[in-house]
Short mmCIF file of C-alpha atoms and ligand atoms in Angstrom, two decimals:
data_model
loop_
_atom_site.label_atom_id
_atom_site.label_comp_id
_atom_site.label_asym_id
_atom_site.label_seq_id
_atom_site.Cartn_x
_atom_site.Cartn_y
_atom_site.Cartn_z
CA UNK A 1 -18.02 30.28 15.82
CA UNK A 2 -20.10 27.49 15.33
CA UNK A 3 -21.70 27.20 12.20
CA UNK A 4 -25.13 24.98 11.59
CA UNK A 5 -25.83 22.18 9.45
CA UNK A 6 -22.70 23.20 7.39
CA UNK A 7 -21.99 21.25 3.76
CA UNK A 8 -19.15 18.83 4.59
CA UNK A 9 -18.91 17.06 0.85
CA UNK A 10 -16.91 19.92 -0.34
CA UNK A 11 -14.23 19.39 2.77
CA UNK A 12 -13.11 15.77 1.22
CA UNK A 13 -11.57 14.68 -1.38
CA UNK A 14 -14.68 11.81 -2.54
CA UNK A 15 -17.06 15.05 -2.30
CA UNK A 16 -19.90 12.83 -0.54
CA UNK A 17 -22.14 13.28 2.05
CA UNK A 18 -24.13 15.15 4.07
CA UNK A 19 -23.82 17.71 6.65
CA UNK A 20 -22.59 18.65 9.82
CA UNK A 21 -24.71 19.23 12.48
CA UNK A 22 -22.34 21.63 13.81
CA UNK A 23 -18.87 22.63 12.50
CA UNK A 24 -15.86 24.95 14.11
CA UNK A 25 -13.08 26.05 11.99
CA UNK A 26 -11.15 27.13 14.68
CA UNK A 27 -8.63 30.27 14.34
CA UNK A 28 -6.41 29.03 17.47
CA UNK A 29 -5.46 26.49 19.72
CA UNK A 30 -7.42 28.44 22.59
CA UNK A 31 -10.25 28.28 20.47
CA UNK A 32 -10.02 24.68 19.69
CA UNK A 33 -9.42 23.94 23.68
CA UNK A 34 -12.62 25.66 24.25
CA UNK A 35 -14.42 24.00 21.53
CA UNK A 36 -13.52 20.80 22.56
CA UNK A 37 -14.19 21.71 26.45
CA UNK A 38 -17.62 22.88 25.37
CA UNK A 39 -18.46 19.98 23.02
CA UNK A 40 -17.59 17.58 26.22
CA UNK A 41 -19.49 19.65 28.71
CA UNK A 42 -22.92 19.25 25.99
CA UNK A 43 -21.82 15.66 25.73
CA UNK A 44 -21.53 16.56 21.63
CA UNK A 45 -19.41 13.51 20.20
CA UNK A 46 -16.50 15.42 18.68
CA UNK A 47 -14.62 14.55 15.12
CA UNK A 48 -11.40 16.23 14.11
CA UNK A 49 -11.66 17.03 10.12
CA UNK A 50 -8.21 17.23 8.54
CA UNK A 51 -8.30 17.57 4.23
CA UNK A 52 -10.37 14.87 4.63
CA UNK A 53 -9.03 12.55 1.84
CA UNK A 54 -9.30 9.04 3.99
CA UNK A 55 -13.32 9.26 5.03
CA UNK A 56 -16.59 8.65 3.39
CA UNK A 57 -19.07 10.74 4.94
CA UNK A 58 -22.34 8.99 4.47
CA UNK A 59 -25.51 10.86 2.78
CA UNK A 60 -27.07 12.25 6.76
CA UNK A 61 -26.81 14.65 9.28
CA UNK A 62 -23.39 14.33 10.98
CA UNK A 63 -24.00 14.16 14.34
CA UNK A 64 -22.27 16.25 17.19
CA UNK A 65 -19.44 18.17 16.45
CA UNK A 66 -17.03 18.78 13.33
CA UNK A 67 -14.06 20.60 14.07
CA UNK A 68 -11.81 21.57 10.46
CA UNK A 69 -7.99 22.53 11.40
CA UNK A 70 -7.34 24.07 8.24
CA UNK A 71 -4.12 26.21 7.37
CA UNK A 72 -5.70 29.59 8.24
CA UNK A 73 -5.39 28.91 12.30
CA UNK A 74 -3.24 26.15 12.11
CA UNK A 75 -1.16 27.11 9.05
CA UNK A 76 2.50 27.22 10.97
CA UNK A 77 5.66 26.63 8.43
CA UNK A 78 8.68 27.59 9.18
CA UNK A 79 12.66 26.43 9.03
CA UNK A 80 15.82 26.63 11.56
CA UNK A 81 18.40 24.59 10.56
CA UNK A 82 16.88 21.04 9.04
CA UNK A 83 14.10 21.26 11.28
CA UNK A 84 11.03 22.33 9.69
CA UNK A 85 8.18 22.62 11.94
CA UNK A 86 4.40 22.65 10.03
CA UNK A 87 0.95 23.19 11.50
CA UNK A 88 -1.31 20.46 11.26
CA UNK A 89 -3.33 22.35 8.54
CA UNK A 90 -0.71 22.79 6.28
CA UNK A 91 -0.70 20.56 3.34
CA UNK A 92 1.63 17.92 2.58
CA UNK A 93 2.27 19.47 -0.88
CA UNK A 94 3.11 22.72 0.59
CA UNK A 95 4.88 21.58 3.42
CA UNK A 96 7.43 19.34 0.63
CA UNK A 97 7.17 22.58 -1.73
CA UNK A 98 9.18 24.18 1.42
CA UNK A 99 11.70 21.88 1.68
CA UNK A 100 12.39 21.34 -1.31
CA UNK A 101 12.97 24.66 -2.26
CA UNK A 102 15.38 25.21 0.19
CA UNK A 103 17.31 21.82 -0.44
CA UNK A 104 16.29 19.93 2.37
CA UNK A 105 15.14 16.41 1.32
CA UNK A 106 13.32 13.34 3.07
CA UNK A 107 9.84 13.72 1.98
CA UNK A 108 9.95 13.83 -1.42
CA UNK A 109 8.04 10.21 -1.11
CA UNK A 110 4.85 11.57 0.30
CA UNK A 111 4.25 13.53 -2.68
CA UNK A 112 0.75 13.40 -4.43
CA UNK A 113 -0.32 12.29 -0.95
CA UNK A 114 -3.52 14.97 -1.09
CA UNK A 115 -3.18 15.33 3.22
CA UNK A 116 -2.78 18.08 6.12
CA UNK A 117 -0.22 17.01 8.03
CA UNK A 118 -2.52 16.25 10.95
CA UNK A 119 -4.27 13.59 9.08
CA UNK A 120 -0.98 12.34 7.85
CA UNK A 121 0.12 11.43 11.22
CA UNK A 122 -2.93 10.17 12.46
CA UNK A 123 -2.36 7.94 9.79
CA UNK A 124 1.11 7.47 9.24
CA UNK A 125 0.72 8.20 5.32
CA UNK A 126 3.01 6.80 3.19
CA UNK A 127 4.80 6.44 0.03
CA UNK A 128 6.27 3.53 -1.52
CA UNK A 129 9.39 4.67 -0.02
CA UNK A 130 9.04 6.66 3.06
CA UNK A 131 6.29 6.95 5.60
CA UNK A 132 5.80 10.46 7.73
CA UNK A 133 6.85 9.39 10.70
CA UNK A 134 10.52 8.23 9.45
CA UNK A 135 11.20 12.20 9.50
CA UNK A 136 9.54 12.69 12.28
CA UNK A 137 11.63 14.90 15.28
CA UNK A 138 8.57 15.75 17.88
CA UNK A 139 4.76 16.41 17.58
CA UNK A 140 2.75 19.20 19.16
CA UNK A 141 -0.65 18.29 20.51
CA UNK A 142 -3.61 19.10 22.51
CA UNK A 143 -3.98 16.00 24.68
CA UNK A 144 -7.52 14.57 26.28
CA UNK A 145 -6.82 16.45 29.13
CA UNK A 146 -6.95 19.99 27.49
CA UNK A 147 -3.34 20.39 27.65
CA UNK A 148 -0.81 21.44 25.57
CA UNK A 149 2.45 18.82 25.16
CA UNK A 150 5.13 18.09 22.85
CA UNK A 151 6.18 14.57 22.69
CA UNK A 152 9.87 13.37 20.63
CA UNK A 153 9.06 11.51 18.16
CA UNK A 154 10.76 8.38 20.74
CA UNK A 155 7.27 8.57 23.02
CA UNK A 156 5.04 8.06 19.96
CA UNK A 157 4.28 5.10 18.18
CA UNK A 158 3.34 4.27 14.60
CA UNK A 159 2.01 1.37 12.91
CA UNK A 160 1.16 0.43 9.06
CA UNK A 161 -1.80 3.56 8.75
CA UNK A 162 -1.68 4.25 12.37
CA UNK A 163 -0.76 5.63 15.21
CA UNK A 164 -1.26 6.33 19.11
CA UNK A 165 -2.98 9.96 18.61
CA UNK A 166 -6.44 8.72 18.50
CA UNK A 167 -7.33 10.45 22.08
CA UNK A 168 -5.39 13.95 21.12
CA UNK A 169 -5.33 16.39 18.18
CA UNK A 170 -2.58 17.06 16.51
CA UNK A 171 -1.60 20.79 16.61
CA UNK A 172 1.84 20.70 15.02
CA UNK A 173 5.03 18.91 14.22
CA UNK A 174 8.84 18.94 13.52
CA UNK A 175 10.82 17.05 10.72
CA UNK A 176 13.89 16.41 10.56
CA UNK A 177 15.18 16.47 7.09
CA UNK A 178 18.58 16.39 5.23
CA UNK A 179 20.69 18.79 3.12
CA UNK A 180 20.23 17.76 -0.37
CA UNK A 181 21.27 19.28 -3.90
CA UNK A 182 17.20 21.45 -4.62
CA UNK A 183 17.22 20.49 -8.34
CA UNK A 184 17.96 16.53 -6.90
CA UNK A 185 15.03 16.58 -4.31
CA UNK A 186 12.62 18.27 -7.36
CA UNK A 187 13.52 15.21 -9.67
CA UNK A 188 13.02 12.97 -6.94
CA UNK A 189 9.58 14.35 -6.41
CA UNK A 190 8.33 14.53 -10.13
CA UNK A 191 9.34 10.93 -9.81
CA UNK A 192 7.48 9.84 -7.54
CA UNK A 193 4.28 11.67 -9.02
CA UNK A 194 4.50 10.56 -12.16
CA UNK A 195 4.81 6.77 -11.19
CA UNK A 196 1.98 7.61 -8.65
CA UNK A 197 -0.53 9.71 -11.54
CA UNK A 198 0.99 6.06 -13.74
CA UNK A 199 -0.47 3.67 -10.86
CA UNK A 200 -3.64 5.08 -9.10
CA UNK A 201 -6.62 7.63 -10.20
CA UNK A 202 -5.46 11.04 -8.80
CA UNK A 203 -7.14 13.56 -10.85
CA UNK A 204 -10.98 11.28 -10.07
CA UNK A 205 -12.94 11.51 -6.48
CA UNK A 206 -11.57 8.94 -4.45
CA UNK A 207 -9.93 8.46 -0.82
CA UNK A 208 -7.48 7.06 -1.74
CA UNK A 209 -7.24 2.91 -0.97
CA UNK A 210 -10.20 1.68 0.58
CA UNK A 211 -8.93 -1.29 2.27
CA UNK A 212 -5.96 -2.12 3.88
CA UNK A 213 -3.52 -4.65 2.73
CA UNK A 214 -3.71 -7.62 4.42
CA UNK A 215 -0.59 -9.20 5.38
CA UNK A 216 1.54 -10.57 2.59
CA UNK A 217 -1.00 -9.75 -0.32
CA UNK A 218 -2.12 -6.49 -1.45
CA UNK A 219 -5.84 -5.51 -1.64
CA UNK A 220 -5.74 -4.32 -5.11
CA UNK A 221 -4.36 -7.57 -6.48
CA UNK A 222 -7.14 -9.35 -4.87
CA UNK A 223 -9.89 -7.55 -6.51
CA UNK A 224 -8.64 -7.15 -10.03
CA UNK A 225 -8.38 -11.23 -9.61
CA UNK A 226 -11.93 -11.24 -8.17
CA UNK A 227 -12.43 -9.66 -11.84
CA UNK A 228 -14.04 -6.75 -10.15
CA UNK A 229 -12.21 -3.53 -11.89
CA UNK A 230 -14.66 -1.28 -13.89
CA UNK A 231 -17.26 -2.52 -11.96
CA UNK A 232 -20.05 -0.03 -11.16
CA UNK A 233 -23.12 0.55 -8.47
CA UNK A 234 -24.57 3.15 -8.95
CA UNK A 235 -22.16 6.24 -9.96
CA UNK A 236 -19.58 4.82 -8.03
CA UNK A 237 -16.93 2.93 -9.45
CA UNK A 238 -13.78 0.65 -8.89
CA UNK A 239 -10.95 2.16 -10.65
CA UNK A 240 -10.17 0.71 -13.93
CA UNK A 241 -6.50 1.96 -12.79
CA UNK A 242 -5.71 1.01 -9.12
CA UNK A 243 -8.55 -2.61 -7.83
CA UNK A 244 -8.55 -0.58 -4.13
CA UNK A 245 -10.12 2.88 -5.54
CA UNK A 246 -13.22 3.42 -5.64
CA UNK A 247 -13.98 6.20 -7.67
CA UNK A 248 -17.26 8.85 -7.12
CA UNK A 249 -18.75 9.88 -10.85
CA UNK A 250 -20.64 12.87 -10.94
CA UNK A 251 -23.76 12.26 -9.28
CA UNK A 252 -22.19 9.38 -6.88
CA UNK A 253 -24.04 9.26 -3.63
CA UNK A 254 -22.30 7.61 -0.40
CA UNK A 255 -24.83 4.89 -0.20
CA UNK A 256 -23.47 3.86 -3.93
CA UNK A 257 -19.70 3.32 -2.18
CA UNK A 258 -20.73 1.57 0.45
CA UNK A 259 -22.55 -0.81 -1.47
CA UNK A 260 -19.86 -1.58 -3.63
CA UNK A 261 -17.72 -2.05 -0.63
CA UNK A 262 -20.11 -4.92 0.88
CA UNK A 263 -20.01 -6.24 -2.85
CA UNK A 264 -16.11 -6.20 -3.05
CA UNK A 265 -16.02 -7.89 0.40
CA UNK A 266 -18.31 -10.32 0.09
CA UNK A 267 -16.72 -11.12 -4.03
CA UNK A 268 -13.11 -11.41 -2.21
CA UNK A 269 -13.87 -13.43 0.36
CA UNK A 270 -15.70 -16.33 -1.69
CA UNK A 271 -12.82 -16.10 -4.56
CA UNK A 272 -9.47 -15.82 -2.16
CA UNK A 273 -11.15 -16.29 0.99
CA UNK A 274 -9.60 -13.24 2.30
CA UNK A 275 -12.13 -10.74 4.65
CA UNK A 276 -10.67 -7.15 3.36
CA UNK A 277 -10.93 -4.58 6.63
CA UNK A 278 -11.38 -1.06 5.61
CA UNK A 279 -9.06 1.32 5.39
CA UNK A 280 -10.66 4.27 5.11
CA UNK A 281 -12.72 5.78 8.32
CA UNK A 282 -16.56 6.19 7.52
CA UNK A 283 -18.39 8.78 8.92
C1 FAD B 1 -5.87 10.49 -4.37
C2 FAD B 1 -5.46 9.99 -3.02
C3 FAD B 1 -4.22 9.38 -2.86
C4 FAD B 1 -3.82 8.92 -1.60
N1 FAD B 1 -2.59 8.32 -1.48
C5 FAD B 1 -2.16 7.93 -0.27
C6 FAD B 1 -0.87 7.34 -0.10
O1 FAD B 1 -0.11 7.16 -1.06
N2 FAD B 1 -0.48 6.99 1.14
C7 FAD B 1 -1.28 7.17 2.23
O2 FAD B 1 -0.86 6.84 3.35
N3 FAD B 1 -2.52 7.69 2.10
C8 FAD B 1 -2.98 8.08 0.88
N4 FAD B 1 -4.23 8.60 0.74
C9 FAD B 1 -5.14 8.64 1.92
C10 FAD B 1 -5.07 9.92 2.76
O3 FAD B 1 -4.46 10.98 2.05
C11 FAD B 1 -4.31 9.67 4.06
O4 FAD B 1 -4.99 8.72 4.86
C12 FAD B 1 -4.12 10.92 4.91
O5 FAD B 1 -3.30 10.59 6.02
C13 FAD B 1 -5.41 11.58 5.40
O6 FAD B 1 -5.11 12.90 5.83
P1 FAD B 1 -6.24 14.03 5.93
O7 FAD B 1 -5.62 15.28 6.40
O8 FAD B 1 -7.01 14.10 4.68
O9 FAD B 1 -7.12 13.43 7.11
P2 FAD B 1 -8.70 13.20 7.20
O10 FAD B 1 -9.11 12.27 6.12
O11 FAD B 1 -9.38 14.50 7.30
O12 FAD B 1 -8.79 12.45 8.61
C14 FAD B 1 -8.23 11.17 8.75
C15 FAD B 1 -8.15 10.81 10.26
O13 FAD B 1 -7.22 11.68 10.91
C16 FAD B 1 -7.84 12.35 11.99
N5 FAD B 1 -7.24 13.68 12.08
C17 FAD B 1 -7.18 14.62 11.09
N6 FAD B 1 -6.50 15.69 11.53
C18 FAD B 1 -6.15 15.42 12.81
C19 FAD B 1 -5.43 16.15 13.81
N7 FAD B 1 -4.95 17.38 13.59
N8 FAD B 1 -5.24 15.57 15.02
C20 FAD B 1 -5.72 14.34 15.28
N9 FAD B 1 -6.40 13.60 14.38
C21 FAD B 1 -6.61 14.14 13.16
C22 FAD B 1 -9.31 12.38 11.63
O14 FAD B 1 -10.11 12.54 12.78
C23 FAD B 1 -9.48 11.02 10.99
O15 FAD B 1 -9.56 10.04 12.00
C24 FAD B 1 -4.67 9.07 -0.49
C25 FAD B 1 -5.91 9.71 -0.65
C26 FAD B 1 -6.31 10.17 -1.90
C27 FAD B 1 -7.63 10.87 -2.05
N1 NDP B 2 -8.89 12.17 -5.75
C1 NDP B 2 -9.20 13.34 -5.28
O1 NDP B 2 -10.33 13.61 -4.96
C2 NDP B 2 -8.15 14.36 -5.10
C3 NDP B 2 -6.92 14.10 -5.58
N2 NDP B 2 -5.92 14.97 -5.41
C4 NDP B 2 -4.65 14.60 -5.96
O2 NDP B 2 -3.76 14.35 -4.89
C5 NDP B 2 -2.51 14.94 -5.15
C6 NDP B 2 -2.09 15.91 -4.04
O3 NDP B 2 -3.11 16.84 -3.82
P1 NDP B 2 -2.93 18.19 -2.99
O4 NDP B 2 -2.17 17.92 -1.77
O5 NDP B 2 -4.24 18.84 -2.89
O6 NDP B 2 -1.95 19.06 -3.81
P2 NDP B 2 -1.86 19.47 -5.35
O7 NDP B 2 -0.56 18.93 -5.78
O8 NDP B 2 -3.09 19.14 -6.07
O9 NDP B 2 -1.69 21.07 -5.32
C7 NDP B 2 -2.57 21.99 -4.69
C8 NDP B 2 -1.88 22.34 -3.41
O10 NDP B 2 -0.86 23.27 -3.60
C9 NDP B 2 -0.66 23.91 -2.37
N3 NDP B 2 -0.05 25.21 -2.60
C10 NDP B 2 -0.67 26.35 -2.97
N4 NDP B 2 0.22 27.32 -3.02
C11 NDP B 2 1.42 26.79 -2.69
C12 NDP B 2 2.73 27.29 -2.55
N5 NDP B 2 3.00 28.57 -2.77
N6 NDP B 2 3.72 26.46 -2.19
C13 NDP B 2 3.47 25.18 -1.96
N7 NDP B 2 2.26 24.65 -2.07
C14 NDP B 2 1.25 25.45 -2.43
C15 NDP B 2 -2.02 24.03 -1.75
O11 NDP B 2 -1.83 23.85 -0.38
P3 NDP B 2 -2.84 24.46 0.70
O12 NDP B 2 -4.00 23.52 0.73
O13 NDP B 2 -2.02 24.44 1.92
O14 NDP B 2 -3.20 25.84 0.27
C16 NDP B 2 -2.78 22.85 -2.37
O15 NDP B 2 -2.95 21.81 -1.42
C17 NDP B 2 -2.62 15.59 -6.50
O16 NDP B 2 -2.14 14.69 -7.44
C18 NDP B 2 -4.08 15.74 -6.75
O17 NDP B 2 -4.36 15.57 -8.13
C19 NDP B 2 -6.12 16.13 -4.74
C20 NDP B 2 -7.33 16.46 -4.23
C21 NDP B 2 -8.46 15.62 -4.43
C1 EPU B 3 -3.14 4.97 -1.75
C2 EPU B 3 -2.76 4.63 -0.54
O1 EPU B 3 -1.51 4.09 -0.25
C3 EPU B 3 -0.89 3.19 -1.17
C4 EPU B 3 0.44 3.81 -1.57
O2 EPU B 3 0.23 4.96 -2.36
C5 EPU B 3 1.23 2.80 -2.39
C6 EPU B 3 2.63 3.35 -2.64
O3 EPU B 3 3.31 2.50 -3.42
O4 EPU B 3 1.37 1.56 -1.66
C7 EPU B 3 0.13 0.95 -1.26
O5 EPU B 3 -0.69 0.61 -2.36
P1 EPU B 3 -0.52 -0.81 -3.09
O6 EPU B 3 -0.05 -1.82 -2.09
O7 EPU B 3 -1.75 -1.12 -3.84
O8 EPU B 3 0.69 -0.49 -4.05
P2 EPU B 3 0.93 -0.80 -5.56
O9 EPU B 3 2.40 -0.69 -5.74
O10 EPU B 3 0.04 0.01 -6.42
O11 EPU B 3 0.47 -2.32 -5.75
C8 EPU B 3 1.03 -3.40 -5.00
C9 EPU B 3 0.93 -4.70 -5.79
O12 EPU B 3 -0.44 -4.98 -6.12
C10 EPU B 3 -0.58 -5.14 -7.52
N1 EPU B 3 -1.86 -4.57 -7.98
C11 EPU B 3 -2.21 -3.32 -7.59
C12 EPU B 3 -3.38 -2.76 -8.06
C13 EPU B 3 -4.18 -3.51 -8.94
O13 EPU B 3 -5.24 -3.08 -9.41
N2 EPU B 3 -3.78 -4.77 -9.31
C14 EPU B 3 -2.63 -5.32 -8.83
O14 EPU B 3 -2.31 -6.44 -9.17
C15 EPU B 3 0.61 -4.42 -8.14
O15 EPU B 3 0.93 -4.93 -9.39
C16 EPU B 3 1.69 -4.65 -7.11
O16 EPU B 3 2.29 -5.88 -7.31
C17 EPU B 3 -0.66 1.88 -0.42
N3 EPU B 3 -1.95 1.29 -0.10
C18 EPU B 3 -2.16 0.58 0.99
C19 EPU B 3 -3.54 0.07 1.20
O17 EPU B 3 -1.29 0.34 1.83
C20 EPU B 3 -3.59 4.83 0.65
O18 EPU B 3 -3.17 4.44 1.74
O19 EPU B 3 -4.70 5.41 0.51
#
């Protein structure tokens, strides 16, 4: 079902933005495939929509098509042996919550990581230790052609944030995890939050870092010695916490991140003479 000019802000994690011209949360891969066959035949340009927690929606009318795999059609989780196979709309906090209550350990890393698996590979999301596709055994997906193929995890290839899905959605995957002691893998992953919650703004409206690092230096150093943390446009903010979050305050508006964004840019580039490239996607 297609629904009209449907509120997107609520469907990410920075809560900003506009709407959708048109938005399908689809039930089923057959209802996907014909969503997608139908948004080609109208010529619609097509976006998939994952938890949305690495885009900045800007304050318009979305063009085209939206399509949100969310857990209720694409909600798969299930165990045999140390393979765990998730949907792509399963989160990454439920889909550790399952392994680690059965023992199984390997992604402990990725936790506070506020993803859908889908989005996660896209991206290759990472923790300081681990990245997805390390535990990676095959992936599921819906390929340009309309067809449904699984892949081993030996035909795909990931890079820092990336990966070679960007012409097929992501419908499902298989880890491969190990047999670990379940109190061990718990520890591992309060951890890992804590020094995560210690390090970067989790409980504010953010997506997460907004640039990537570039090689050998680390984007967040570079602004806090630009002397740009705290600073505001707007109601948006860079973190006092983490220099590569940018942080929405109640009544934030898009147009106040991306301004702060060309200001961060340009600040960096004159003091380190470094160009930072974004890491988030804006929409
Ligand atoms: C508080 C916070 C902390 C974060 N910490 C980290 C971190 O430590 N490490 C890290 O790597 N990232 C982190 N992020 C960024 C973000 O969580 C990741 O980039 C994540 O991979 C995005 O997943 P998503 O499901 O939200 O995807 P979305 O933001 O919805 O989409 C991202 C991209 O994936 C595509 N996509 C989504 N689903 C599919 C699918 N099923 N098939 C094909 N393409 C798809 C979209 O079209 C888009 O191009 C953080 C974000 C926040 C808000
Ligand atoms: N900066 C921001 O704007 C945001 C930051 N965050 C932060 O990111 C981190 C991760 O966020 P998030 O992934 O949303 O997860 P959280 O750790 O915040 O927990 C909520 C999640 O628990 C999952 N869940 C519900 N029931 C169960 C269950 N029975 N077993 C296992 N899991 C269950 C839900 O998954 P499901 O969705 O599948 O129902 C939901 O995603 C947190 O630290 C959070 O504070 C989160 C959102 C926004
Ligand atoms: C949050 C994301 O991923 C995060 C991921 O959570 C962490 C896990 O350790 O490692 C990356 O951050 P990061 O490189 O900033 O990691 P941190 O360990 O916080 O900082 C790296 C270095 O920069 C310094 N640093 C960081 C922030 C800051 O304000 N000032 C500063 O000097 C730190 O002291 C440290 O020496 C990912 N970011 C990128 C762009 O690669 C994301 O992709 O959205």
């Amino acid at each position: 079902m297609i629904q009209y000019h449907a509120q997107l802000a609520r469907m990410t994690t920075f809560q900003l933005g506009g709407v959708a011209e048109r938005l399908v949360q689809p039930s089923s891969i057959r209802e996907l495939a014909e969503t997608i066959a139908l948004g080609r035949r109208r010529g619609w340009p097509t976006r998939i929509l994952g938890h949305g927690s690495n885009l900045l929606l800007r304050d318009r009318v979305l063009p085209g098509l939206t399509i949100r795999l969310d857990r209720r059609g694409f909600g798969t989780l299930r165990a045999q042996g140390y393979e765990v196979t998730a949907g792509a709309g399963v989160s990454l906090s439920r889909l550790i919550g399952f392994c680690v209550g059965r023992g199984f350990h390997g992604l402990e890393g990725l936790v506070g990581i506020p993803a859908a698996v889908g989005g996660a590979l896209r991206n290759n999301a990472g923790g300081r230790d681990v990245t997805i596709a390390e535990r990676l055994s095959s992936v599921t997906l819906l390929n340009r052609d309309g067809d449904v193929v699984t892949l081993p995890r030996g035909e795909l290839s990931f890079g820092y944030r990336s990966s070679s899905f960007a012409e097929s959605v992501i419908l499902e995957a298989v880890f491969r995890l190990e047999r670990g002691v379940r109190e061990e893998a718990l520890q591992r992953c309060r951890d890992h939050f804590q020094r995560k919650r210690a390090d970067q703004p989790l409980a504010e409206r953010s997506a997460g870092c907004i640039f990537r690092n570039p090689p050998g230096d680390f984007a967040g150093r570079l602004v806090e010695t630009a002397g740009l943390k705290g600073l505001r446009i707007g109601r948006a903010e860079i973190s006092p916490l983490h220099g590569n979050f940018i942080v929405a305050h109640r009544g934030a508006r898009s147009d106040d991140v991306l301004r702060l964004i060309d200001h961060v840019r340009e600040r960096v580039a004159n003091v380190h003479g470094v160009w930072l490239e974004l890491e988030i996607e804006v929409w």
